Short mmCIF file of C-alpha atoms in Angstrom, two decimals:
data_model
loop_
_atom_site.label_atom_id
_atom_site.label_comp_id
_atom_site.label_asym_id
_atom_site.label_seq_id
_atom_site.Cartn_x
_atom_site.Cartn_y
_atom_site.Cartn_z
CA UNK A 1 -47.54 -128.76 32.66
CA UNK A 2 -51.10 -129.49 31.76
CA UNK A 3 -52.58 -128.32 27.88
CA UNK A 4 -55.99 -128.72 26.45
CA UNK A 5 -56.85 -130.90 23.27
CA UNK A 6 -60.08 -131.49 21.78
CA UNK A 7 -61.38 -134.93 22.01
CA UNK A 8 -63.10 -136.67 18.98
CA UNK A 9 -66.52 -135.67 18.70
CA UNK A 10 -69.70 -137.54 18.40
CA UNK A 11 -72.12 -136.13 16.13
CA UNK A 12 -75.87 -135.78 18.02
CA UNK A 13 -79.29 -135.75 17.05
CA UNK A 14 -80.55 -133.61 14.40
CA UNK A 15 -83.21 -130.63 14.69
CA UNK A 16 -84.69 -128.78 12.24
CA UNK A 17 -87.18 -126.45 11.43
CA UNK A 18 -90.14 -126.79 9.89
CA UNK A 19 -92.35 -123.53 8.46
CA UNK A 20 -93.90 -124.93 4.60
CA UNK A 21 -91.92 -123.24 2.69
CA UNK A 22 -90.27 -125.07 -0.43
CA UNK A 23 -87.03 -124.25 1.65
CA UNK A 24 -87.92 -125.47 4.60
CA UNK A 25 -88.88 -128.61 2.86
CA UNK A 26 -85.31 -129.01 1.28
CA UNK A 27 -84.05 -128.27 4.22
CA UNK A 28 -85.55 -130.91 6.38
CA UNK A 29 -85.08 -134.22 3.83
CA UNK A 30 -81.29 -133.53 4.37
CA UNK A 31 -81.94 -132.96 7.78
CA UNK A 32 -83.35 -136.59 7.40
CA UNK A 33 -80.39 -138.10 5.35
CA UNK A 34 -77.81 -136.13 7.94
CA UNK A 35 -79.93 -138.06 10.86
CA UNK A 36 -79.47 -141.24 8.83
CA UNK A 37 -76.36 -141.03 8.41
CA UNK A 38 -75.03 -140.77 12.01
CA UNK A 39 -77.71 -143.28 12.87
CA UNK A 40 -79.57 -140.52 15.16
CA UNK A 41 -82.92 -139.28 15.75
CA UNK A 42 -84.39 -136.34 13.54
CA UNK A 43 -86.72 -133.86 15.54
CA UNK A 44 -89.09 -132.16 13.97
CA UNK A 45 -89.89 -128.54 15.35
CA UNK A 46 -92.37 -125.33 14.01
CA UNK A 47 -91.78 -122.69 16.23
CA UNK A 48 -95.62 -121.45 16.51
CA UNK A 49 -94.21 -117.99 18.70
CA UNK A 50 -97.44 -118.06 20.20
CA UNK A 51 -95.70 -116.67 23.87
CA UNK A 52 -95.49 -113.63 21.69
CA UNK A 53 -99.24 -113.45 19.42
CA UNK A 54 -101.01 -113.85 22.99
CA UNK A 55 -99.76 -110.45 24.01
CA UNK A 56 -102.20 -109.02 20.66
CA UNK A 57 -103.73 -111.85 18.96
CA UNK A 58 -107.07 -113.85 20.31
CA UNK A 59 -107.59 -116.90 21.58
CA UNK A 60 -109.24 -118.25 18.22
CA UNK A 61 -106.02 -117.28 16.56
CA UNK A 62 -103.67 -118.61 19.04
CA UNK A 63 -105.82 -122.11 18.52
CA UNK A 64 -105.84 -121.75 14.62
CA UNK A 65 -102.08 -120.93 14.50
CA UNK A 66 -101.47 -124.48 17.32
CA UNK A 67 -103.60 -126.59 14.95
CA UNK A 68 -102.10 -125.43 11.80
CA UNK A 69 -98.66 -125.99 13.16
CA UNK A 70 -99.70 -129.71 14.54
CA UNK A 71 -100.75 -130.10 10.90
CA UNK A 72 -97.47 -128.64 9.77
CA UNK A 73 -95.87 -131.35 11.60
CA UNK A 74 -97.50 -134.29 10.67
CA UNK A 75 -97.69 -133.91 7.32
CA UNK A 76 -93.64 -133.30 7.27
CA UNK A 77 -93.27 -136.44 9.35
CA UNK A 78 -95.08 -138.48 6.99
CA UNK A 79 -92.49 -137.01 3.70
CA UNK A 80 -89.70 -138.55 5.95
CA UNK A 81 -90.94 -141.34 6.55
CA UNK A 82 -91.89 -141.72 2.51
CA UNK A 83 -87.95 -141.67 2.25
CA UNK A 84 -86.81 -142.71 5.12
CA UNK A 85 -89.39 -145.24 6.56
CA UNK A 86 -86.93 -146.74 9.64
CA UNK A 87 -85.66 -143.11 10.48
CA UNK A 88 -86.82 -142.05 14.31
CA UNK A 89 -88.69 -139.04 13.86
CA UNK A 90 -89.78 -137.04 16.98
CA UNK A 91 -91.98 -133.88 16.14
CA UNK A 92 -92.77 -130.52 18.46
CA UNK A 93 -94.48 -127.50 18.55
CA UNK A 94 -92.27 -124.66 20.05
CA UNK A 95 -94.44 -121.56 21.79
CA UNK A 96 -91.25 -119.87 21.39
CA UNK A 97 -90.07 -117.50 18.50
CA UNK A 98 -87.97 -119.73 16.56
CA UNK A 99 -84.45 -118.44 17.14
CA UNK A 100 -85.19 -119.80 21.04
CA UNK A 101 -87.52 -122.63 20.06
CA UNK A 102 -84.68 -124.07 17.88
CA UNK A 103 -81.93 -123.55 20.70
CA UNK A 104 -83.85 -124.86 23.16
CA UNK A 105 -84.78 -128.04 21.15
CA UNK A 106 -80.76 -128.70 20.16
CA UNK A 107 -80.45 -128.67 23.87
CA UNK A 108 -76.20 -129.21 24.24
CA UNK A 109 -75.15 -131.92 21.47
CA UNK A 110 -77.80 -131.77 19.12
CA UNK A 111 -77.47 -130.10 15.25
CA UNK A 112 -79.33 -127.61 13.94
CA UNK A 113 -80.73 -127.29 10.30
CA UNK A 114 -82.12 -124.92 8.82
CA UNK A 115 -83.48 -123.98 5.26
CA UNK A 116 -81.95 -120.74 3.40
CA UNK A 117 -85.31 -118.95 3.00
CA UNK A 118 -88.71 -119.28 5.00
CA UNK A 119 -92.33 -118.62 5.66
CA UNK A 120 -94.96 -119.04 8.06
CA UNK A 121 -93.84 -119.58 11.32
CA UNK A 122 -89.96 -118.74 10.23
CA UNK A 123 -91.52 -116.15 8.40
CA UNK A 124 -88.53 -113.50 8.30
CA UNK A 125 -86.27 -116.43 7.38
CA UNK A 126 -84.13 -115.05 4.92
CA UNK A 127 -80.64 -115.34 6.38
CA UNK A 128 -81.10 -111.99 7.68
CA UNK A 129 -82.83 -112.94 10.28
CA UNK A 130 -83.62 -116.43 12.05
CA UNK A 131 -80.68 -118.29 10.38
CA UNK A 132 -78.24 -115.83 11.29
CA UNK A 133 -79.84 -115.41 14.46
CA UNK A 134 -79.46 -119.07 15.11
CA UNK A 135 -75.88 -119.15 13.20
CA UNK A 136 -74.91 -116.27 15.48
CA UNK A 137 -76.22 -117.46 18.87
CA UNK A 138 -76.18 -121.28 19.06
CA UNK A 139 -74.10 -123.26 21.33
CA UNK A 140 -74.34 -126.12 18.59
CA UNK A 141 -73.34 -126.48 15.07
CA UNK A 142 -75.74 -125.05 13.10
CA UNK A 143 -76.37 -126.42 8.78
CA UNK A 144 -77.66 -123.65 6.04
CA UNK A 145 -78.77 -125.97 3.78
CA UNK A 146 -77.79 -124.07 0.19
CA UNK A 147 -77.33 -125.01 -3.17
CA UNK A 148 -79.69 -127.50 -5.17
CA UNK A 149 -80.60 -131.10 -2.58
CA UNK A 150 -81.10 -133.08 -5.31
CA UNK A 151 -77.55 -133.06 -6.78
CA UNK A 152 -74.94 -136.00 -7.25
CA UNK A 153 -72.88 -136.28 -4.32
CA UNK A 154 -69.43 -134.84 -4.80
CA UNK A 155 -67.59 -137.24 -1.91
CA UNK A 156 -66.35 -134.33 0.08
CA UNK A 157 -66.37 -132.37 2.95
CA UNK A 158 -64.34 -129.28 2.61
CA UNK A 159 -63.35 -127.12 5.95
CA UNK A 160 -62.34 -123.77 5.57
CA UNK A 161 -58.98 -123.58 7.93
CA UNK A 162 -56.68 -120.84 8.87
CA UNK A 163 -54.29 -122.97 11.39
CA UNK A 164 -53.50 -125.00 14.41
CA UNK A 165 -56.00 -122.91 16.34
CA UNK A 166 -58.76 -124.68 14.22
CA UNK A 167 -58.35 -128.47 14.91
CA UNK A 168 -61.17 -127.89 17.64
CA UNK A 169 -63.97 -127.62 15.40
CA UNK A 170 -62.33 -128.74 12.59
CA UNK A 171 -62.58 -132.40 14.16
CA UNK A 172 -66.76 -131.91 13.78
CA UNK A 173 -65.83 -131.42 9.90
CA UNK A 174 -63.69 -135.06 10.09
CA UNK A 175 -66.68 -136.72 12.04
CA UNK A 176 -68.76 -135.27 9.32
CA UNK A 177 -66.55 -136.71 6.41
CA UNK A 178 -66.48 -139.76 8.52
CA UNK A 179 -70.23 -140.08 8.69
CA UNK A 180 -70.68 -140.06 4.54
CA UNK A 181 -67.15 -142.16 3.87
CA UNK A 182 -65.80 -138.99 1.96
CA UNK A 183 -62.87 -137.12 1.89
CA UNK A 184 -61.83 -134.54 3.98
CA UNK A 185 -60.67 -131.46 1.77
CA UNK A 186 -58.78 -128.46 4.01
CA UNK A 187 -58.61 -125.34 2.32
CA UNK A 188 -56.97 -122.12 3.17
CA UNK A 189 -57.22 -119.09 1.68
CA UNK A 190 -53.25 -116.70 1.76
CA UNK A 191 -54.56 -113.28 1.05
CA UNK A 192 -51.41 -111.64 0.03
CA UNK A 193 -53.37 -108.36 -0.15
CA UNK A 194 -53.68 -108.62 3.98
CA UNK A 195 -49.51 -109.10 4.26
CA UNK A 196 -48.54 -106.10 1.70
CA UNK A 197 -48.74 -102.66 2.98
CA UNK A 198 -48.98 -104.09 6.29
CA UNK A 199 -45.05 -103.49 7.12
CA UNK A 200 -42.18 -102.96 4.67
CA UNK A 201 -42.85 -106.69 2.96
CA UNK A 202 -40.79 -107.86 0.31
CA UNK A 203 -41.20 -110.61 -1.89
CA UNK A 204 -38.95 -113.17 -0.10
CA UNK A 205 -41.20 -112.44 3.12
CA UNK A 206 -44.53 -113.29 1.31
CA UNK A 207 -42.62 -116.69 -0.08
CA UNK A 208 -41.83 -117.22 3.51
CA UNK A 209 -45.37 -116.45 4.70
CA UNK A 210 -46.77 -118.74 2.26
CA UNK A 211 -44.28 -121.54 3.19
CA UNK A 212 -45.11 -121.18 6.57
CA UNK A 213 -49.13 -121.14 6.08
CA UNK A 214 -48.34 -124.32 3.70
CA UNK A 215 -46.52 -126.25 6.74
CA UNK A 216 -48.60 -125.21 9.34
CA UNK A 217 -51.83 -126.72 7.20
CA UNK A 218 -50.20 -129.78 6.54
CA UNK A 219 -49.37 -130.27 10.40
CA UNK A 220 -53.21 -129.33 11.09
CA UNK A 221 -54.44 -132.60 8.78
CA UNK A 222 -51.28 -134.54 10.07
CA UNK A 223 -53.47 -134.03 13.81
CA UNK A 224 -56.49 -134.82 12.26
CA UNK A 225 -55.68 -137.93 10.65
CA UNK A 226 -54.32 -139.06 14.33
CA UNK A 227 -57.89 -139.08 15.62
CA UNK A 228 -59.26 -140.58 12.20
CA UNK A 229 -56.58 -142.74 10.93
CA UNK A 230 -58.98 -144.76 8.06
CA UNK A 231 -60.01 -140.80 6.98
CA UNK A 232 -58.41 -139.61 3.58
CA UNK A 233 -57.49 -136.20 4.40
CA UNK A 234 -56.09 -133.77 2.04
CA UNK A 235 -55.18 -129.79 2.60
CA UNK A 236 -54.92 -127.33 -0.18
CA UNK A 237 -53.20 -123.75 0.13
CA UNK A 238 -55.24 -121.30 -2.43
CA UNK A 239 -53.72 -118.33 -3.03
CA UNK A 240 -56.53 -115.37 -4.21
CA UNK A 241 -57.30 -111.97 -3.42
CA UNK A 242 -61.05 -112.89 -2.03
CA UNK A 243 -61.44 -115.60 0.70
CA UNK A 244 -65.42 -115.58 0.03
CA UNK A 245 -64.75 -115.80 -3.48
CA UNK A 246 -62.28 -118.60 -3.06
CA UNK A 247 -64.52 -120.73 -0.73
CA UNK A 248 -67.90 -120.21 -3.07
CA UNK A 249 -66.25 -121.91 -6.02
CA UNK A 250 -64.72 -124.92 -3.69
CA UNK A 251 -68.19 -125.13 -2.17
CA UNK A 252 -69.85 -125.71 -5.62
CA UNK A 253 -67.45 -128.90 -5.63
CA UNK A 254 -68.28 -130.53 -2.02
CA UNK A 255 -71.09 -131.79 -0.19
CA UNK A 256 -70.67 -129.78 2.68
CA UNK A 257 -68.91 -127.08 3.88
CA UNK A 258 -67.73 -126.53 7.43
CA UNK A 259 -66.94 -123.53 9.16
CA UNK A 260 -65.51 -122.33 12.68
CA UNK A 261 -67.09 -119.33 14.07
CA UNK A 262 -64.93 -116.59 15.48
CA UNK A 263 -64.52 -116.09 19.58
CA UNK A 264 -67.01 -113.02 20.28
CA UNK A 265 -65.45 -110.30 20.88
CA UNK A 266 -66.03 -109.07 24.71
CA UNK A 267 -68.96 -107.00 24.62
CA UNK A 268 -69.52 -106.89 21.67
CA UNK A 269 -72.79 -109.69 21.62
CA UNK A 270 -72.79 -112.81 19.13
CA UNK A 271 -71.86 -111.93 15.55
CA UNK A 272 -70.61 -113.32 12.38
CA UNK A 273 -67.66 -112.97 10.60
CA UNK A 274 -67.50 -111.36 7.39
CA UNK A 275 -66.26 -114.56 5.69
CA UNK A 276 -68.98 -116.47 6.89
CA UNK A 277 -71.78 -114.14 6.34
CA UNK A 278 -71.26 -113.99 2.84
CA UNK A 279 -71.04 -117.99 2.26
CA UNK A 280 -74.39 -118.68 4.51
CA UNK A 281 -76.02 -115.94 1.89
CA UNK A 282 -73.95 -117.52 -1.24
CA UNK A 283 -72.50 -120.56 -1.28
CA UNK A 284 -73.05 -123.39 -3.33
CA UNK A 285 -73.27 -126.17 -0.43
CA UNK A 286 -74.90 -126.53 2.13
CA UNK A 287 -72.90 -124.58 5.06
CA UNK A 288 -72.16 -125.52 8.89
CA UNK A 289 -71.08 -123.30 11.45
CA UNK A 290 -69.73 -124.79 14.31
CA UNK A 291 -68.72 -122.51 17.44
CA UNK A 292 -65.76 -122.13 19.34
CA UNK A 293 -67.20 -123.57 22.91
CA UNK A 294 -68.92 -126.68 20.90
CA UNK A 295 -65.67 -129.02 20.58
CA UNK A 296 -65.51 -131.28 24.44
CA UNK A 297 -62.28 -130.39 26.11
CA UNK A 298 -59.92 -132.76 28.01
CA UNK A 299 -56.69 -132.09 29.48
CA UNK A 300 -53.17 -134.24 28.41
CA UNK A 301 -50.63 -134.26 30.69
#
């Protein structure tokens, strides 16, 4: 009998976008120090959308939009390099709009960044758009960068766990930790509002529930620490009666924090869940969401 079990992943190069905004900005200098940090190449991209203005715009504004986006990029790549002078830096301008520019650029391994707000060529960047789109859609992990880039680092990465299911994605959180030397912090929320009322629960159930949900966390960073043995792992129950609430305030004490996002329903088109909605408009961190089908597969006999 044959089972499936996620093999260690190896973090890729970085892509992010680039539009001029003051988000944007942020946004790419951690892009940078992510890139830096796994030792990889940072690639610049401003997704111009010009496949799109040629069906009503003229050709004088097609060629003003190019050149001001070729601007656009060299002037970023010359803030990296002010901070990051040995980083390799690779730069493009995208025809496409940017949800599809960015995809396309990320290709299969790569990581995508993005900033929390935009303008200019990301121009309905606001998380309502473009970085959910991309959040939504992308076959890679994809970074929110939230929360002020210029603050002390905390040490931590914190993934927000449910149970065994998780230890796919959850291992991109480890090589994440792994990557800055910091802990690895496990949190799950217990709702006890989404037990009662359910079926005729008493109180010795819930203790049971929560003793269960307590074991089955500490097995999940028991697996972990098998594929990272030098990685200080620790897991943490919280009970509350929000899970968004719950994950804001432990993201206001981390340096990242990393989601899984839910299987798509059949049908029903990519989508985020509630949980994760709320942080990538919220949180206090920067936030990755890393999808189901992203985590390499190999079989063990």
């Amino acid at each position: 009998m044959t089972s499936e079990i996620p093999a260690r992943p190896e973090l890729g190069n970085v892509v992010v976008g680039v539009d001029g905004s003051p988000s944007a900005r942020t946004a790419v200098l951690w892009a940078a120090a992510e890139a830096d940090r796994r030792g990889r190449s940072l690639h610049l991209v401003h997704a111009a959308d010009t496949d799109r203005r040629v069906l009503f715009a003229n050709a004088e504004t097609i060629q003003a939009v190019r050149e001001g986006g070729r601007d656009l990029l060299i002037e970023t790549e010359g803030t990296v390099h002010e901070r990051f002078p040995d980083l390799a830096v690779t730069k493009e301008l995208s025809r496409q709009e940017p949800v599809a520019g960015l995809r396309a650029a990320a290709g299969h391994r790569g990581t995508i960044v993005v900033g929390n707000r935009g303008l200019g060529g990301f121009s309905t960047l606001m998380l309502g758009s473009v970085g959910m789109g991309v959040a939504a859609r992308a076959e890679v992990p994809v970074i929110v960068v939230r929360g002020d880039g210029d603050r002390p680092e905390a040490g931590s990465v914190t993934a927000a766990v449910h149970g065994a299911s998780d230890l796919g994605w959850l291992l991109v959180a480890a090589a994440e930790a792994d990557a800055r030397k910091a802990v690895l912090r496990l949190v799950s929320v217990w709702n006890v509002l989404t037990h009662v009322g359910s079926v005729a629960t008493m109180l010795d159930d819930l203790d049971e529930i929560a003793r269960q949900r307590v074991h089955e966390i500490k097995a999940l960073a028991d697996r972990v620490r098998d594929f990272y043995p030098q990685l200080i792992v620790s897991h943490h129950v919280e009970t509350g009666t929000s899970t968004p609430g719950t994950l804001m305030e432990a993201s206001a004490h981390t340096d990242l924090l990393v989601m899984g996002r839910e299987h798509r329903v059949l049908g029903a088109g990519p989508s985020l869940g509630r949980v994760a909605h709320v942080l990538l408009h919220h949180a206090n961190s920067p936030v990755e969401i890393v999808p189901p089908a992203f985590a390499t597969r190999v079989e063990e006999l």
